[in-house]
Each structure stands twice: as C-alpha cells, then as structure tokens.
PDB file of C-alpha atoms in Angstrom:
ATOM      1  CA  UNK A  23      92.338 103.244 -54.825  1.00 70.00           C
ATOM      2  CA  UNK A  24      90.486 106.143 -56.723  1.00 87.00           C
ATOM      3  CA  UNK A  25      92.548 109.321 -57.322  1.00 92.00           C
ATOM      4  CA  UNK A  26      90.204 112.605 -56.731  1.00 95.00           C
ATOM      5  CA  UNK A  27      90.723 116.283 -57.232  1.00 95.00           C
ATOM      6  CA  UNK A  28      88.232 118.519 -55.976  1.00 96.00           C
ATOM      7  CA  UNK A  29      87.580 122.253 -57.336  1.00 97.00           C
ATOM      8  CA  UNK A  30      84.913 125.101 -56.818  1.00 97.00           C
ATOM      9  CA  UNK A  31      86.060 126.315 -52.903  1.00 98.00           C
ATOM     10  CA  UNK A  32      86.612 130.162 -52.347  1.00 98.00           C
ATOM     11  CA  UNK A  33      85.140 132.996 -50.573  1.00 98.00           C
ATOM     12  CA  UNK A  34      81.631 134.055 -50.640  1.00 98.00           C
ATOM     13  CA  UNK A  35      79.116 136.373 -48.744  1.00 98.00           C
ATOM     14  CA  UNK A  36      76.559 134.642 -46.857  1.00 98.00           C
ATOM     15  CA  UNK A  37      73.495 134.163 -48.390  1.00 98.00           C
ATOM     16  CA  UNK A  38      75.520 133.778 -51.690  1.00 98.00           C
ATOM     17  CA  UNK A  39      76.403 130.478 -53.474  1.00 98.00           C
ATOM     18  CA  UNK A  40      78.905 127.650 -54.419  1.00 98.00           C
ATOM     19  CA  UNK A  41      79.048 124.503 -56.465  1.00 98.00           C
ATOM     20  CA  UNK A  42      82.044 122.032 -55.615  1.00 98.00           C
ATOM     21  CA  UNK A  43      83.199 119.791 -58.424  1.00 98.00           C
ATOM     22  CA  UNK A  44      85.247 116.318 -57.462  1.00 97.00           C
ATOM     23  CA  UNK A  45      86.542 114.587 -60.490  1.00 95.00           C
ATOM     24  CA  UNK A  46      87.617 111.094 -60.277  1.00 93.00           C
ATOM     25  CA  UNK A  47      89.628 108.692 -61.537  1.00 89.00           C
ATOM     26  CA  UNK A  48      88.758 104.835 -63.092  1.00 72.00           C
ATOM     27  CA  UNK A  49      86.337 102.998 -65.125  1.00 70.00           C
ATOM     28  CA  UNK A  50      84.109 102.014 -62.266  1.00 74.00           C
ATOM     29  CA  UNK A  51      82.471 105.161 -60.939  1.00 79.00           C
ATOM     30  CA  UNK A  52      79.116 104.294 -61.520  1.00 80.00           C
ATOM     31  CA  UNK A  53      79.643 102.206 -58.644  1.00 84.00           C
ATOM     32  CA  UNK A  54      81.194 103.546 -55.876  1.00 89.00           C
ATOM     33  CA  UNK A  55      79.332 105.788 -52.785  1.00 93.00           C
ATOM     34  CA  UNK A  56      80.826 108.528 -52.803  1.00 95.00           C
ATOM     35  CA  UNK A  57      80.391 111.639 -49.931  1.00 97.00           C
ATOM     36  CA  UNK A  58      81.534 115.512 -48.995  1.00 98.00           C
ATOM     37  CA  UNK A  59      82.367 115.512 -45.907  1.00 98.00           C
ATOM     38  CA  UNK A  60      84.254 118.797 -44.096  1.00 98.00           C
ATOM     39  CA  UNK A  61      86.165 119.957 -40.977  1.00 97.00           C
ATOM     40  CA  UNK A  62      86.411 123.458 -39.443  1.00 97.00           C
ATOM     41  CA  UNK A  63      89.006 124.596 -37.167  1.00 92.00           C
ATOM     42  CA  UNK A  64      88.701 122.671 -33.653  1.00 94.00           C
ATOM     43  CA  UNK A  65      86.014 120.885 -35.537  1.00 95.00           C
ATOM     44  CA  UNK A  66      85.754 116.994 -35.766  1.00 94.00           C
ATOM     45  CA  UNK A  67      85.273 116.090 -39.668  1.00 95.00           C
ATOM     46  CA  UNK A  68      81.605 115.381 -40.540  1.00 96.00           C
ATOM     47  CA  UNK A  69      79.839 114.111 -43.112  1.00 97.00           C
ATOM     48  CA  UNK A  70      77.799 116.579 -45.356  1.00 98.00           C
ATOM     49  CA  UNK A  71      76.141 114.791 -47.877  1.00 98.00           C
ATOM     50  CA  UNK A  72      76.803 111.670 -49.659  1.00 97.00           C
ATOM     51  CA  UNK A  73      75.388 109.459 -52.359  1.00 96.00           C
ATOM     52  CA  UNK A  74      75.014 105.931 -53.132  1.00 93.00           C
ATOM     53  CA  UNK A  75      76.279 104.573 -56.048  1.00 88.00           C
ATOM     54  CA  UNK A  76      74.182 101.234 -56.865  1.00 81.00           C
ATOM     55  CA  UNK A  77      70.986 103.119 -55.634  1.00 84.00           C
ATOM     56  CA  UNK A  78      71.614 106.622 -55.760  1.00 88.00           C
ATOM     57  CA  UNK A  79      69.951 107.102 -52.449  1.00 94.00           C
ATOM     58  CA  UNK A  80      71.117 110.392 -50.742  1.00 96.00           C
ATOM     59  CA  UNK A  81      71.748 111.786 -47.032  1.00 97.00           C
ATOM     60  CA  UNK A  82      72.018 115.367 -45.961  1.00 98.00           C
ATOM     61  CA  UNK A  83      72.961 116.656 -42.508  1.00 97.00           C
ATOM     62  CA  UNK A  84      70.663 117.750 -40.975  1.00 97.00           C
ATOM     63  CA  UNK A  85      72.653 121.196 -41.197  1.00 96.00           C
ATOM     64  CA  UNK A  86      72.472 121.200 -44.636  1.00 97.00           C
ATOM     65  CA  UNK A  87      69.473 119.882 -45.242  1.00 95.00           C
ATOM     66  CA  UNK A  88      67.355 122.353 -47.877  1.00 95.00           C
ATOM     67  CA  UNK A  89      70.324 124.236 -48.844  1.00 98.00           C
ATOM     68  CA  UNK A  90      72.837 121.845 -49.884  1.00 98.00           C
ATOM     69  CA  UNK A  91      72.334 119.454 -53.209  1.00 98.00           C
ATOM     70  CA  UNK A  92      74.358 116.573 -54.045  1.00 98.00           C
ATOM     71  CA  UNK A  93      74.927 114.734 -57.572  1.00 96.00           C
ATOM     72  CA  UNK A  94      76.498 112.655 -60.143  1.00 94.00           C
ATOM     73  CA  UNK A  95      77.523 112.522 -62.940  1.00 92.00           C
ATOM     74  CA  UNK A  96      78.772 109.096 -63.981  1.00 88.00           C
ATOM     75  CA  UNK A  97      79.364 109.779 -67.599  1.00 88.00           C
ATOM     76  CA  UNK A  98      82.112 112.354 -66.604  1.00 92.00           C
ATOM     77  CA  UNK A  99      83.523 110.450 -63.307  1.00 91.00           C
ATOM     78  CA  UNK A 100      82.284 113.667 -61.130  1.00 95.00           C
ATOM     79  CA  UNK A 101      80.836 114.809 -57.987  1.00 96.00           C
ATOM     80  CA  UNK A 102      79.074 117.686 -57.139  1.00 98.00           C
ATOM     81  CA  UNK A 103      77.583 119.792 -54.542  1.00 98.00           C
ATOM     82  CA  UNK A 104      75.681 122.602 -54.927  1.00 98.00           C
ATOM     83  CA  UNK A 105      75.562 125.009 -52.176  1.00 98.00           C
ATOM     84  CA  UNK A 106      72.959 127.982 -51.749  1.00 98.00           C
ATOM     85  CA  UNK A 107      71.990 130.232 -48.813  1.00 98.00           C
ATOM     86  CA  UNK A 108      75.787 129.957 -47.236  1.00 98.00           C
ATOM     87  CA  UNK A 109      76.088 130.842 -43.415  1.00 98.00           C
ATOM     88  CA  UNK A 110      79.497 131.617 -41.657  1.00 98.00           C
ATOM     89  CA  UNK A 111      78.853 128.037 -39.835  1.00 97.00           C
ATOM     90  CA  UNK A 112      79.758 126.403 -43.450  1.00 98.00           C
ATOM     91  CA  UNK A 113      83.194 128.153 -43.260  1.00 98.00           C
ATOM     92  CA  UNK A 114      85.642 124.536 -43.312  1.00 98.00           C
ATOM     93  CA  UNK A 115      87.698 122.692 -45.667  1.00 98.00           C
ATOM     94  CA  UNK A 116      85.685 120.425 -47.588  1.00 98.00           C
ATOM     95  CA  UNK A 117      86.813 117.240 -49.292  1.00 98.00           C
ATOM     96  CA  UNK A 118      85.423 114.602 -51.412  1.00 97.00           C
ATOM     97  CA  UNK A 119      85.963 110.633 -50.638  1.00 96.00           C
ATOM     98  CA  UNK A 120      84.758 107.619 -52.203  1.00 94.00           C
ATOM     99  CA  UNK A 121      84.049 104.407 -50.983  1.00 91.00           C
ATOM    100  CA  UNK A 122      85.892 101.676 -54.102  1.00 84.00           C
ATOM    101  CA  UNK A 123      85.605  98.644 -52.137  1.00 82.00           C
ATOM    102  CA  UNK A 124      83.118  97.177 -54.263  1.00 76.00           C
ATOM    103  CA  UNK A 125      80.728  96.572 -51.395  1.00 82.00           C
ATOM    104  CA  UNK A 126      77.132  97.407 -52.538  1.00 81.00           C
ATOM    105  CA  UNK A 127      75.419 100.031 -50.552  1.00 85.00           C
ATOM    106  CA  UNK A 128      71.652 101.021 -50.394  1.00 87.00           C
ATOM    107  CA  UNK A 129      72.430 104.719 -48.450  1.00 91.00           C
ATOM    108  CA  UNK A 130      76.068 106.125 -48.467  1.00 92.00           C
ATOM    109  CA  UNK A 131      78.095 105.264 -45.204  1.00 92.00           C
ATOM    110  CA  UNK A 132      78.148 108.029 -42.706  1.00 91.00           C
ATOM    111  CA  UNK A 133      81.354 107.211 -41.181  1.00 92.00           C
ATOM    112  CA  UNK A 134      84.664 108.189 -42.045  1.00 92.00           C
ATOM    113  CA  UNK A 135      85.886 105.164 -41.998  1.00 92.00           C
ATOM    114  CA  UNK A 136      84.209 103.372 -44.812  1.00 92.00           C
ATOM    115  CA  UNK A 137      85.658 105.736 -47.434  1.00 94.00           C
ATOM    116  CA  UNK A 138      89.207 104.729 -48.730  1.00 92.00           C
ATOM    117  CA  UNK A 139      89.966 107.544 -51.153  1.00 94.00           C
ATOM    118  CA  UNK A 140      89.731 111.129 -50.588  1.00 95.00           C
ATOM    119  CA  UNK A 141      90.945 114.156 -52.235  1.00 96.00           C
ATOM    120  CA  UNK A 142      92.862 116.788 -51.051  1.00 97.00           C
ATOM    121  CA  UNK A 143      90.410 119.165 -49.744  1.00 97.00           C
ATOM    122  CA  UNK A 144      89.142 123.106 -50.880  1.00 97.00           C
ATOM    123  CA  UNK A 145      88.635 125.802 -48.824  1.00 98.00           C
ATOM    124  CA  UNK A 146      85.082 127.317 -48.570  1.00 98.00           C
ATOM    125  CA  UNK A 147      84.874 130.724 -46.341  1.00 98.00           C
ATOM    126  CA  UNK A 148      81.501 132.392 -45.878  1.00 98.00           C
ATOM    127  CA  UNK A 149      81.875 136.372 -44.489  1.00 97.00           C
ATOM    128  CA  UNK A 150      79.192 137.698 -42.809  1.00 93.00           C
TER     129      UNK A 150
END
C-alpha cells in the first residue's frame, strides 16, 4: 500500500489554469501506474488521465484530451497534472491512485478497480 497526498485544487475562472501535485510514498515509484481520476456530484468517478510506470505510455479522456497534461516525476515520488483552458464541466473532486501491485503495465488501467491506493481527493471548481 502507497500512502498519497494530493495538493493544487481550488477555484478558478474558466479559461484559467491549475496544476495538481500527488506526492507519494515508498522506494518503488518508478514503477507503479499511477492515474487522476475524478467524480462530480451525481457523477460516476472516471478516469482522467493516467500514466504507465514501466513504459510511461499515457491516456487522456477524451474530455480532456488537448487541455489536460499528465507527468512524473520519479526522482521526487510525484504526480502531476497540468490543467489549462478549464470549463465548468471540470468542476469535481479529483484524486490521485496508484496501481503497487507490481504487475507490469504497457498503458495505465482505465478501471477503478486496478488501483489499490488513492489519496484523499482536492476540490477543483471552475466559475463561469
């Protein structure tokens, strides 16, 4: 089990910007997949972006896709995502999980279900 804190969420106007900082725990970083994945009100939780670890392969929703920016860096144990042109839409809690298994993936999973840490979640708000 990885222990994660996440940091960055607040409110913004849309159009305007955010970068999302997850810092984990451990010695083994480097290898695990690790994902953002959020949930609005009435919303089921979806996956954002996520990146591999092995690999460093990377998936965007399609949502996202253009806007959003995920990354690593393994020498510090932290995630990031980097979020420009904010809409309303991206109003939702947004957390950071990791998948420690040591399973080897080419893409990050997509599904909830692989990940077996998470952190607590930050609140991102974009006002129109």
């Amino acid at each position: 089990q990885v222990q994660l804190v996440e940091s960055g969420g607040g409110l913004v106007q849309a159009g305007g910007s955010l970068r999302l900082s997850c810092a984990a725990s451990g010695r083994t970083f480097t290898s695990y997949a690790m994902s953002w994945f959020r949930q609005a009100p009435g919303k089921e939780r979806e996956l954002v972006a996520g990146i591999s670890g092995r690999y460093g392969n990377t998936y965007y929703a399609n949502s996202v896709r253009a806007r959003f920016i995920i990354s690593r860096d393994n020498a510090k144990n932290t995630l990031y995502l980097q979020m420009n042109s904010l809409k309303p839409e991206d109003t939702a809690v947004y957390y950071c999980a990791a998948e420690s298994s040591g399973r080897d993936f080419y893409a990050p999973p997509k599904s909830s279900l692989n990940y077996d840490s998470w952190g607590q979640g930050t609140q991102v708000t974009v006002s129109s």
